[in-house]
């Protein structure tokens, strides 16, 4: 199949499941697509992955002189309990062995631009992710001692949390605003 400047196609994908390395199953995937002038647009992307729901998202792919660019906006919601929370966080290869999660409810949106070389390896990336967590509750298997606090930290509860991650040109910045409860009151 050779895609040319005259190539045109469009369609809809409905109720499709996608397995990624037999480890993750993305269910109920739906989207519209159109390809014209070496530009692929995916719109109205909706999907379900573990306790994550992707909605009203879009992705675009451009190929100009063998320079590939993938960009998009992804919106998601999460409402998870117990051990399923660790499975969701495992996507980000974060070590959470010391945590026993009880509940996690949040929404997130991200925008990204990936520039790829002719082998489709990422040569440049830019993204912004904003996560708004209504609540995260859990406990620690091993308590954390603190010189600032009188008691060891065993239980953690977050509310009204906003995490913003910006990445551009190999520089990443993080901004976190949250109410945290480790004992009786939020601070």
Short mmCIF file of N, CA and C in Angstrom, two decimals:
data_model
loop_
_atom_site.label_atom_id
_atom_site.label_comp_id
_atom_site.label_asym_id
_atom_site.label_seq_id
_atom_site.Cartn_x
_atom_site.Cartn_y
_atom_site.Cartn_z
N UNK A 1 0.86 -1.18 0.00
CA UNK A 1 0.00 0.00 0.00
C UNK A 1 0.89 1.23 0.00
N UNK A 2 0.72 2.06 -1.00
CA UNK A 2 1.45 3.32 -1.04
C UNK A 2 0.45 4.46 -0.97
N UNK A 3 0.64 5.32 0.03
CA UNK A 3 -0.24 6.46 0.18
C UNK A 3 0.34 7.64 -0.60
N UNK A 4 -0.48 8.23 -1.44
CA UNK A 4 -0.05 9.35 -2.27
C UNK A 4 -0.83 10.59 -1.92
N UNK A 5 -0.55 11.70 -2.60
CA UNK A 5 -1.29 12.93 -2.37
C UNK A 5 -2.76 12.79 -2.77
N UNK A 6 -3.07 11.83 -3.64
CA UNK A 6 -4.45 11.63 -4.08
C UNK A 6 -5.22 10.64 -3.20
N UNK A 7 -4.53 9.97 -2.30
CA UNK A 7 -5.19 8.97 -1.45
C UNK A 7 -6.19 9.65 -0.52
N UNK A 8 -7.40 9.06 -0.45
CA UNK A 8 -8.45 9.57 0.42
C UNK A 8 -9.25 8.40 0.96
N UNK A 9 -9.45 8.35 2.27
CA UNK A 9 -10.38 7.39 2.85
C UNK A 9 -10.89 7.93 4.17
N UNK A 10 -12.06 7.45 4.56
CA UNK A 10 -12.64 7.85 5.84
C UNK A 10 -13.52 6.72 6.35
N UNK A 11 -13.80 6.74 7.64
CA UNK A 11 -14.64 5.70 8.20
C UNK A 11 -14.84 5.86 9.69
N UNK A 12 -15.41 4.82 10.27
CA UNK A 12 -15.73 4.79 11.69
C UNK A 12 -15.28 3.45 12.25
N UNK A 13 -14.72 3.49 13.42
CA UNK A 13 -14.39 2.26 14.14
C UNK A 13 -15.30 2.23 15.36
N UNK A 14 -15.97 1.09 15.55
CA UNK A 14 -16.93 0.99 16.65
C UNK A 14 -16.71 -0.29 17.43
N UNK A 15 -16.82 -0.17 18.76
CA UNK A 15 -16.79 -1.32 19.67
C UNK A 15 -15.62 -2.25 19.41
N UNK A 16 -14.42 -1.69 19.27
CA UNK A 16 -13.22 -2.48 18.98
C UNK A 16 -12.38 -2.62 20.24
N UNK A 17 -11.75 -3.79 20.41
CA UNK A 17 -10.83 -4.02 21.52
C UNK A 17 -9.42 -4.14 20.97
N UNK A 18 -8.45 -3.62 21.72
CA UNK A 18 -7.05 -3.64 21.30
C UNK A 18 -6.23 -4.18 22.47
N UNK A 19 -5.41 -5.20 22.21
CA UNK A 19 -4.51 -5.74 23.24
C UNK A 19 -3.12 -5.18 22.99
N UNK A 20 -2.49 -4.68 24.04
CA UNK A 20 -1.13 -4.16 23.94
C UNK A 20 -0.23 -5.10 24.71
N UNK A 21 0.66 -5.76 23.99
CA UNK A 21 1.63 -6.74 24.53
C UNK A 21 0.99 -7.72 25.51
N UNK A 22 -0.21 -8.13 25.24
CA UNK A 22 -0.94 -9.10 26.06
C UNK A 22 -1.02 -8.71 27.53
N UNK A 23 -0.67 -7.49 27.85
CA UNK A 23 -0.70 -7.03 29.24
C UNK A 23 -1.88 -6.11 29.51
N UNK A 24 -2.22 -5.30 28.52
CA UNK A 24 -3.29 -4.33 28.68
C UNK A 24 -4.34 -4.54 27.60
N UNK A 25 -5.59 -4.46 27.98
CA UNK A 25 -6.68 -4.58 27.03
C UNK A 25 -7.48 -3.29 27.01
N UNK A 26 -7.52 -2.66 25.86
CA UNK A 26 -8.30 -1.44 25.67
C UNK A 26 -9.62 -1.87 25.05
N UNK A 27 -10.73 -1.57 25.72
CA UNK A 27 -12.04 -2.05 25.29
C UNK A 27 -12.91 -0.91 24.77
N UNK A 28 -13.94 -1.32 24.04
CA UNK A 28 -14.98 -0.39 23.58
C UNK A 28 -14.41 0.86 22.91
N UNK A 29 -13.45 0.66 22.03
CA UNK A 29 -12.84 1.78 21.33
C UNK A 29 -13.72 2.21 20.16
N UNK A 30 -13.98 3.49 20.09
CA UNK A 30 -14.78 4.08 19.03
C UNK A 30 -14.10 5.36 18.55
N UNK A 31 -14.06 5.57 17.24
CA UNK A 31 -13.55 6.83 16.70
C UNK A 31 -13.91 6.96 15.22
N UNK A 32 -13.83 8.20 14.74
CA UNK A 32 -13.98 8.50 13.32
C UNK A 32 -12.59 8.80 12.78
N UNK A 33 -12.37 8.50 11.51
CA UNK A 33 -11.07 8.82 10.91
C UNK A 33 -11.26 9.29 9.48
N UNK A 34 -10.32 10.12 9.05
CA UNK A 34 -10.28 10.61 7.67
C UNK A 34 -8.82 10.79 7.28
N UNK A 35 -8.47 10.34 6.10
CA UNK A 35 -7.10 10.51 5.59
C UNK A 35 -7.19 11.24 4.26
N UNK A 36 -6.48 12.36 4.17
CA UNK A 36 -6.44 13.16 2.94
C UNK A 36 -5.16 14.00 2.98
N UNK A 37 -4.49 14.10 1.84
CA UNK A 37 -3.27 14.92 1.72
C UNK A 37 -2.21 14.55 2.75
N UNK A 38 -1.98 13.25 2.95
CA UNK A 38 -0.99 12.72 3.89
C UNK A 38 -1.22 13.19 5.32
N UNK A 39 -2.49 13.40 5.66
CA UNK A 39 -2.89 13.80 7.00
C UNK A 39 -3.99 12.85 7.47
N UNK A 40 -3.75 12.14 8.56
CA UNK A 40 -4.74 11.25 9.17
C UNK A 40 -5.29 11.93 10.41
N UNK A 41 -6.61 12.10 10.44
CA UNK A 41 -7.26 12.71 11.60
C UNK A 41 -8.18 11.68 12.24
N UNK A 42 -7.98 11.47 13.53
CA UNK A 42 -8.85 10.61 14.33
C UNK A 42 -9.58 11.53 15.29
N UNK A 43 -10.91 11.46 15.26
CA UNK A 43 -11.70 12.34 16.11
C UNK A 43 -12.76 11.54 16.87
N UNK A 44 -13.38 12.18 17.83
CA UNK A 44 -14.40 11.55 18.66
C UNK A 44 -13.90 10.23 19.25
N UNK A 45 -12.64 10.21 19.67
CA UNK A 45 -12.04 9.02 20.23
C UNK A 45 -12.59 8.77 21.63
N UNK A 46 -13.11 7.55 21.82
CA UNK A 46 -13.65 7.11 23.11
C UNK A 46 -13.15 5.71 23.34
N UNK A 47 -12.81 5.39 24.59
CA UNK A 47 -12.30 4.06 24.88
C UNK A 47 -12.35 3.81 26.37
N UNK A 48 -12.19 2.55 26.73
CA UNK A 48 -12.17 2.15 28.14
C UNK A 48 -10.94 1.29 28.35
N UNK A 49 -10.11 1.66 29.32
CA UNK A 49 -8.90 0.92 29.64
C UNK A 49 -8.80 0.81 31.14
N UNK A 50 -8.91 -0.43 31.65
CA UNK A 50 -8.94 -0.64 33.09
C UNK A 50 -10.02 0.28 33.66
N UNK A 51 -9.67 1.12 34.63
CA UNK A 51 -10.64 2.05 35.21
C UNK A 51 -10.52 3.45 34.61
N UNK A 52 -9.82 3.55 33.46
CA UNK A 52 -9.69 4.82 32.75
C UNK A 52 -10.70 4.88 31.62
N UNK A 53 -11.36 6.00 31.49
CA UNK A 53 -12.27 6.22 30.37
C UNK A 53 -11.74 7.39 29.55
N UNK A 54 -11.45 7.12 28.29
CA UNK A 54 -11.00 8.16 27.36
C UNK A 54 -12.23 8.69 26.64
N UNK A 55 -12.36 10.02 26.51
CA UNK A 55 -13.53 10.60 25.89
C UNK A 55 -13.15 11.87 25.13
N UNK A 56 -13.95 12.20 24.14
CA UNK A 56 -13.80 13.45 23.36
C UNK A 56 -12.34 13.77 23.04
N UNK A 57 -11.60 12.79 22.55
CA UNK A 57 -10.18 12.97 22.26
C UNK A 57 -9.93 12.94 20.77
N UNK A 58 -8.75 13.44 20.37
CA UNK A 58 -8.41 13.45 18.95
C UNK A 58 -6.91 13.28 18.77
N UNK A 59 -6.54 12.71 17.62
CA UNK A 59 -5.14 12.48 17.29
C UNK A 59 -4.97 12.79 15.81
N UNK A 60 -3.83 13.41 15.45
CA UNK A 60 -3.53 13.69 14.04
C UNK A 60 -2.14 13.16 13.71
N UNK A 61 -2.01 12.64 12.50
CA UNK A 61 -0.71 12.16 12.01
C UNK A 61 -0.43 12.85 10.68
N UNK A 62 0.79 13.45 10.56
CA UNK A 62 1.21 14.12 9.32
C UNK A 62 2.50 13.48 8.84
N UNK A 63 2.63 13.37 7.52
CA UNK A 63 3.86 12.89 6.91
C UNK A 63 4.22 13.88 5.80
N UNK A 64 5.22 14.71 6.09
CA UNK A 64 5.66 15.70 5.11
C UNK A 64 7.14 15.47 4.85
N UNK A 65 7.47 15.07 3.61
CA UNK A 65 8.87 14.80 3.22
C UNK A 65 9.55 13.82 4.18
N UNK A 66 8.86 12.75 4.50
CA UNK A 66 9.36 11.72 5.43
C UNK A 66 9.60 12.22 6.84
N UNK A 67 9.10 13.39 7.18
CA UNK A 67 9.06 13.84 8.57
C UNK A 67 7.68 13.51 9.10
N UNK A 68 7.66 12.76 10.17
CA UNK A 68 6.39 12.30 10.73
C UNK A 68 6.09 13.09 12.00
N UNK A 69 4.83 13.45 12.16
CA UNK A 69 4.42 14.16 13.36
C UNK A 69 3.09 13.59 13.84
N UNK A 70 3.04 13.31 15.13
CA UNK A 70 1.84 12.80 15.77
C UNK A 70 1.47 13.81 16.85
N UNK A 71 0.24 14.29 16.82
CA UNK A 71 -0.19 15.27 17.82
C UNK A 71 -1.62 14.94 18.23
N UNK A 72 -2.02 15.48 19.37
CA UNK A 72 -3.38 15.22 19.80
C UNK A 72 -3.72 15.81 21.14
N UNK A 73 -4.97 15.61 21.48
CA UNK A 73 -5.52 16.01 22.77
C UNK A 73 -6.28 14.80 23.32
N UNK A 74 -5.90 14.36 24.50
CA UNK A 74 -6.52 13.20 25.12
C UNK A 74 -7.16 13.64 26.43
N UNK A 75 -8.42 13.28 26.62
CA UNK A 75 -9.15 13.58 27.85
C UNK A 75 -9.54 12.27 28.50
N UNK A 76 -9.41 12.19 29.82
CA UNK A 76 -9.80 10.96 30.48
C UNK A 76 -10.32 11.19 31.88
N UNK A 77 -11.04 10.18 32.36
CA UNK A 77 -11.57 10.16 33.72
C UNK A 77 -11.13 8.84 34.35
N UNK A 78 -10.96 8.85 35.65
CA UNK A 78 -10.67 7.63 36.38
C UNK A 78 -11.50 7.60 37.64
N UNK A 79 -12.07 6.45 37.92
CA UNK A 79 -12.81 6.22 39.16
C UNK A 79 -12.47 4.78 39.53
N UNK A 80 -11.53 4.63 40.46
CA UNK A 80 -10.98 3.31 40.73
C UNK A 80 -10.90 3.04 42.22
N UNK A 81 -10.89 1.75 42.56
CA UNK A 81 -10.76 1.36 43.97
C UNK A 81 -9.75 0.22 44.09
N UNK A 82 -9.15 0.12 45.25
CA UNK A 82 -8.29 -1.01 45.60
C UNK A 82 -7.11 -1.26 44.69
N UNK A 83 -6.86 -2.54 44.42
CA UNK A 83 -5.68 -2.96 43.66
C UNK A 83 -5.71 -2.50 42.21
N UNK A 84 -6.87 -2.18 41.67
CA UNK A 84 -6.96 -1.71 40.29
C UNK A 84 -6.21 -0.39 40.10
N UNK A 85 -6.09 0.40 41.16
CA UNK A 85 -5.38 1.67 41.07
C UNK A 85 -3.91 1.42 40.73
N UNK A 86 -3.30 0.43 41.35
CA UNK A 86 -1.89 0.13 41.05
C UNK A 86 -1.73 -0.29 39.60
N UNK A 87 -2.68 -1.01 39.07
CA UNK A 87 -2.60 -1.44 37.67
C UNK A 87 -2.61 -0.23 36.74
N UNK A 88 -3.44 0.75 37.04
CA UNK A 88 -3.48 1.97 36.24
C UNK A 88 -2.14 2.71 36.34
N UNK A 89 -1.62 2.86 37.56
CA UNK A 89 -0.34 3.55 37.75
C UNK A 89 0.83 2.79 37.12
N UNK A 90 0.69 1.49 36.93
CA UNK A 90 1.78 0.70 36.34
C UNK A 90 2.09 1.15 34.92
N UNK A 91 1.16 1.81 34.27
CA UNK A 91 1.41 2.36 32.93
C UNK A 91 2.57 3.34 32.95
N UNK A 92 2.74 4.02 34.05
CA UNK A 92 3.76 5.06 34.16
C UNK A 92 5.04 4.54 34.82
N UNK A 93 5.12 3.23 35.03
CA UNK A 93 6.28 2.57 35.61
C UNK A 93 6.72 3.24 36.91
N UNK A 94 5.73 3.54 37.75
CA UNK A 94 5.97 4.16 39.04
C UNK A 94 5.99 3.08 40.11
N UNK A 95 6.98 3.11 40.98
CA UNK A 95 7.08 2.13 42.04
C UNK A 95 6.14 2.52 43.18
N UNK A 96 5.10 1.73 43.37
CA UNK A 96 4.11 2.03 44.40
C UNK A 96 3.93 0.84 45.34
N UNK A 97 4.99 0.06 45.53
CA UNK A 97 4.91 -1.14 46.35
C UNK A 97 4.56 -0.84 47.80
N UNK A 98 4.91 0.32 48.29
CA UNK A 98 4.64 0.66 49.69
C UNK A 98 3.21 1.16 49.92
N UNK A 99 2.43 1.32 48.86
CA UNK A 99 1.09 1.88 48.98
C UNK A 99 0.00 0.82 48.88
N UNK A 100 -1.01 0.96 49.71
CA UNK A 100 -2.27 0.22 49.58
C UNK A 100 -3.33 1.27 49.32
N UNK A 101 -3.81 1.35 48.07
CA UNK A 101 -4.78 2.35 47.71
C UNK A 101 -6.19 1.89 48.04
N UNK A 102 -7.03 2.85 48.41
CA UNK A 102 -8.43 2.54 48.69
C UNK A 102 -9.32 3.09 47.58
N UNK A 103 -9.10 4.35 47.19
CA UNK A 103 -9.92 4.93 46.12
C UNK A 103 -9.16 6.06 45.42
N UNK A 104 -9.51 6.26 44.15
CA UNK A 104 -8.89 7.32 43.36
C UNK A 104 -9.91 7.80 42.34
N UNK A 105 -10.19 9.10 42.37
CA UNK A 105 -11.14 9.69 41.43
C UNK A 105 -10.51 10.96 40.88
N UNK A 106 -10.38 11.02 39.52
CA UNK A 106 -9.71 12.16 38.91
C UNK A 106 -10.12 12.31 37.46
N UNK A 107 -9.75 13.45 36.88
CA UNK A 107 -9.88 13.69 35.45
C UNK A 107 -8.56 14.27 34.97
N UNK A 108 -8.28 14.09 33.69
CA UNK A 108 -7.02 14.61 33.15
C UNK A 108 -7.21 14.99 31.70
N UNK A 109 -6.40 15.94 31.26
CA UNK A 109 -6.34 16.23 29.83
C UNK A 109 -4.88 16.44 29.48
N UNK A 110 -4.55 16.04 28.28
CA UNK A 110 -3.17 16.18 27.83
C UNK A 110 -3.17 16.59 26.37
N UNK A 111 -2.16 17.36 26.02
CA UNK A 111 -1.92 17.69 24.62
C UNK A 111 -0.47 17.32 24.34
N UNK A 112 -0.20 16.82 23.14
CA UNK A 112 1.15 16.36 22.83
C UNK A 112 1.48 16.57 21.37
N UNK A 113 2.78 16.68 21.09
CA UNK A 113 3.32 16.70 19.74
C UNK A 113 4.56 15.82 19.76
N UNK A 114 4.57 14.80 18.94
CA UNK A 114 5.73 13.92 18.81
C UNK A 114 6.27 14.03 17.40
N UNK A 115 7.55 14.31 17.27
CA UNK A 115 8.19 14.33 15.95
C UNK A 115 8.99 13.05 15.84
N UNK A 116 8.80 12.35 14.72
CA UNK A 116 9.40 11.03 14.52
C UNK A 116 10.35 11.04 13.32
N UNK A 117 11.39 10.21 13.39
CA UNK A 117 12.29 10.10 12.25
C UNK A 117 11.72 9.08 11.25
N UNK A 118 12.47 8.77 10.21
CA UNK A 118 11.95 7.88 9.16
C UNK A 118 11.73 6.46 9.65
N UNK A 119 12.36 6.07 10.79
CA UNK A 119 12.12 4.74 11.37
C UNK A 119 10.97 4.79 12.38
N UNK A 120 10.37 5.95 12.54
CA UNK A 120 9.28 6.24 13.48
C UNK A 120 9.73 6.27 14.94
N UNK A 121 11.03 6.41 15.16
CA UNK A 121 11.53 6.63 16.52
C UNK A 121 11.30 8.09 16.89
N UNK A 122 10.98 8.34 18.15
CA UNK A 122 10.72 9.70 18.60
C UNK A 122 12.02 10.48 18.65
N UNK A 123 12.06 11.61 17.93
CA UNK A 123 13.26 12.46 17.97
C UNK A 123 13.02 13.75 18.74
N UNK A 124 11.77 14.13 18.93
CA UNK A 124 11.44 15.32 19.71
C UNK A 124 10.03 15.16 20.25
N UNK A 125 9.82 15.63 21.48
CA UNK A 125 8.48 15.53 22.06
C UNK A 125 8.17 16.76 22.90
N UNK A 126 6.91 17.09 22.90
CA UNK A 126 6.41 18.21 23.70
C UNK A 126 5.04 17.78 24.20
N UNK A 127 4.81 17.92 25.50
CA UNK A 127 3.48 17.58 26.01
C UNK A 127 3.16 18.37 27.27
N UNK A 128 1.88 18.47 27.54
CA UNK A 128 1.37 19.10 28.76
C UNK A 128 0.26 18.20 29.27
N UNK A 129 0.34 17.86 30.54
CA UNK A 129 -0.67 17.03 31.18
C UNK A 129 -1.17 17.76 32.42
N UNK A 130 -2.47 17.85 32.56
CA UNK A 130 -3.07 18.45 33.75
C UNK A 130 -4.03 17.42 34.35
N UNK A 131 -3.75 17.03 35.59
CA UNK A 131 -4.58 16.06 36.31
C UNK A 131 -5.26 16.78 37.45
N UNK A 132 -6.57 16.60 37.56
CA UNK A 132 -7.34 17.16 38.67
C UNK A 132 -7.93 15.98 39.43
N UNK A 133 -7.43 15.75 40.64
CA UNK A 133 -7.89 14.64 41.46
C UNK A 133 -8.86 15.14 42.51
N UNK A 134 -10.06 14.58 42.49
CA UNK A 134 -11.04 14.92 43.52
C UNK A 134 -10.65 14.26 44.83
N UNK A 135 -10.07 13.05 44.71
CA UNK A 135 -9.67 12.37 45.93
C UNK A 135 -8.81 11.16 45.67
N UNK A 136 -7.86 10.93 46.57
CA UNK A 136 -7.02 9.75 46.57
C UNK A 136 -6.82 9.36 48.02
N UNK A 137 -7.19 8.15 48.37
CA UNK A 137 -7.00 7.69 49.74
C UNK A 137 -6.23 6.38 49.72
N UNK A 138 -5.38 6.23 50.73
CA UNK A 138 -4.59 5.02 50.83
C UNK A 138 -3.80 4.99 52.12
N UNK A 139 -3.07 3.89 52.27
CA UNK A 139 -2.21 3.75 53.44
C UNK A 139 -0.86 3.21 53.00
N UNK A 140 0.11 3.32 53.89
CA UNK A 140 1.47 2.87 53.61
C UNK A 140 1.73 1.55 54.34
N UNK A 141 2.34 0.59 53.66
CA UNK A 141 2.71 -0.67 54.31
C UNK A 141 3.78 -0.42 55.35
N UNK A 142 4.77 0.41 55.00
CA UNK A 142 5.81 0.81 55.94
C UNK A 142 5.64 2.30 56.21
N UNK A 143 5.42 2.65 57.46
CA UNK A 143 5.20 4.04 57.83
C UNK A 143 6.43 4.88 57.51
N UNK A 144 6.18 6.15 57.23
CA UNK A 144 7.25 7.10 56.96
C UNK A 144 7.44 7.97 58.18
N UNK A 145 8.68 8.07 58.66
CA UNK A 145 8.93 8.95 59.80
C UNK A 145 9.33 10.33 59.28
N UNK A 146 8.94 11.33 60.04
CA UNK A 146 9.22 12.70 59.65
C UNK A 146 9.68 13.49 60.86
N UNK A 147 10.72 14.29 60.68
CA UNK A 147 11.19 15.14 61.77
C UNK A 147 10.27 16.33 61.98
N UNK A 148 9.48 16.66 60.95
CA UNK A 148 8.57 17.79 61.06
C UNK A 148 7.28 17.43 61.81
N UNK A 149 6.87 16.16 61.69
CA UNK A 149 5.61 15.74 62.29
C UNK A 149 5.87 14.89 63.54
N UNK A 150 4.94 14.94 64.48
CA UNK A 150 5.09 14.20 65.72
C UNK A 150 4.90 12.70 65.53
N UNK A 151 4.05 12.32 64.60
CA UNK A 151 3.74 10.91 64.39
C UNK A 151 4.26 10.45 63.03
N UNK A 152 4.46 9.15 62.92
CA UNK A 152 4.81 8.57 61.63
C UNK A 152 3.61 8.64 60.69
N UNK A 153 3.88 8.74 59.41
CA UNK A 153 2.80 8.82 58.42
C UNK A 153 2.41 7.40 58.01
N UNK A 154 1.12 7.08 58.23
CA UNK A 154 0.60 5.75 57.87
C UNK A 154 -0.50 5.86 56.82
N UNK A 155 -1.40 6.80 56.99
CA UNK A 155 -2.51 6.99 56.07
C UNK A 155 -2.35 8.32 55.36
N UNK A 156 -2.76 8.33 54.08
CA UNK A 156 -2.66 9.55 53.28
C UNK A 156 -3.99 9.75 52.56
N UNK A 157 -4.44 10.98 52.55
CA UNK A 157 -5.63 11.34 51.78
C UNK A 157 -5.36 12.66 51.08
N UNK A 158 -5.61 12.70 49.78
CA UNK A 158 -5.47 13.92 49.00
C UNK A 158 -6.85 14.36 48.53
N UNK A 159 -7.06 15.67 48.45
CA UNK A 159 -8.29 16.19 47.85
C UNK A 159 -7.97 17.50 47.16
N UNK A 160 -8.81 17.86 46.22
CA UNK A 160 -8.65 19.12 45.47
C UNK A 160 -7.22 19.25 44.95
N UNK A 161 -6.73 18.21 44.30
CA UNK A 161 -5.35 18.16 43.83
C UNK A 161 -5.27 18.51 42.35
N UNK A 162 -4.27 19.32 42.00
CA UNK A 162 -3.99 19.64 40.60
C UNK A 162 -2.50 19.37 40.38
N UNK A 163 -2.22 18.50 39.41
CA UNK A 163 -0.84 18.20 39.01
C UNK A 163 -0.69 18.61 37.57
N UNK A 164 0.31 19.46 37.30
CA UNK A 164 0.57 19.91 35.93
C UNK A 164 1.99 19.52 35.56
N UNK A 165 2.12 18.85 34.42
CA UNK A 165 3.43 18.43 33.92
C UNK A 165 3.62 19.04 32.54
N UNK A 166 4.72 19.76 32.36
CA UNK A 166 5.07 20.35 31.06
C UNK A 166 6.42 19.80 30.63
N UNK A 167 6.49 19.35 29.40
CA UNK A 167 7.75 18.82 28.87
C UNK A 167 8.01 19.43 27.49
N UNK A 168 9.21 19.98 27.32
CA UNK A 168 9.61 20.53 26.03
C UNK A 168 11.13 20.57 25.96
N UNK A 169 11.64 20.10 24.84
CA UNK A 169 13.09 20.13 24.60
C UNK A 169 13.89 19.52 25.75
N UNK A 170 13.50 18.35 26.18
CA UNK A 170 14.18 17.59 27.24
C UNK A 170 14.09 18.24 28.62
N UNK A 171 13.31 19.28 28.77
CA UNK A 171 13.09 19.92 30.06
C UNK A 171 11.68 19.61 30.54
N UNK A 172 11.57 19.19 31.78
CA UNK A 172 10.27 18.86 32.34
C UNK A 172 10.06 19.65 33.62
N UNK A 173 8.88 20.25 33.74
CA UNK A 173 8.54 20.97 34.98
C UNK A 173 7.26 20.36 35.55
N UNK A 174 7.18 20.38 36.87
CA UNK A 174 6.04 19.84 37.59
C UNK A 174 5.48 20.91 38.51
N UNK A 175 4.17 20.94 38.62
CA UNK A 175 3.53 21.85 39.55
C UNK A 175 2.43 21.05 40.25
N UNK A 176 2.44 21.06 41.58
CA UNK A 176 1.48 20.29 42.36
C UNK A 176 0.86 21.19 43.41
N UNK A 177 -0.46 21.21 43.42
CA UNK A 177 -1.22 21.92 44.44
C UNK A 177 -2.20 20.91 45.01
N UNK A 178 -2.22 20.76 46.33
CA UNK A 178 -3.10 19.75 46.91
C UNK A 178 -3.37 20.03 48.37
N UNK A 179 -4.49 19.51 48.84
CA UNK A 179 -4.79 19.43 50.26
C UNK A 179 -4.45 18.00 50.67
N UNK A 180 -3.60 17.86 51.71
CA UNK A 180 -3.11 16.56 52.13
C UNK A 180 -3.51 16.33 53.59
N UNK A 181 -3.98 15.11 53.84
CA UNK A 181 -4.34 14.73 55.20
C UNK A 181 -3.54 13.49 55.57
N UNK A 182 -2.70 13.61 56.60
CA UNK A 182 -1.95 12.44 57.07
C UNK A 182 -2.40 12.03 58.47
N UNK A 183 -3.09 12.92 59.17
CA UNK A 183 -3.60 12.62 60.50
C UNK A 183 -5.05 13.08 60.58
N UNK A 184 -5.31 14.13 61.31
CA UNK A 184 -6.68 14.55 61.55
C UNK A 184 -7.17 15.63 60.58
N UNK A 185 -6.31 16.58 60.23
CA UNK A 185 -6.75 17.72 59.44
C UNK A 185 -6.02 17.78 58.10
N UNK A 186 -6.66 18.40 57.11
CA UNK A 186 -6.01 18.65 55.83
C UNK A 186 -5.11 19.88 55.96
N UNK A 187 -3.99 19.85 55.26
CA UNK A 187 -3.13 21.03 55.19
C UNK A 187 -2.66 21.19 53.77
#
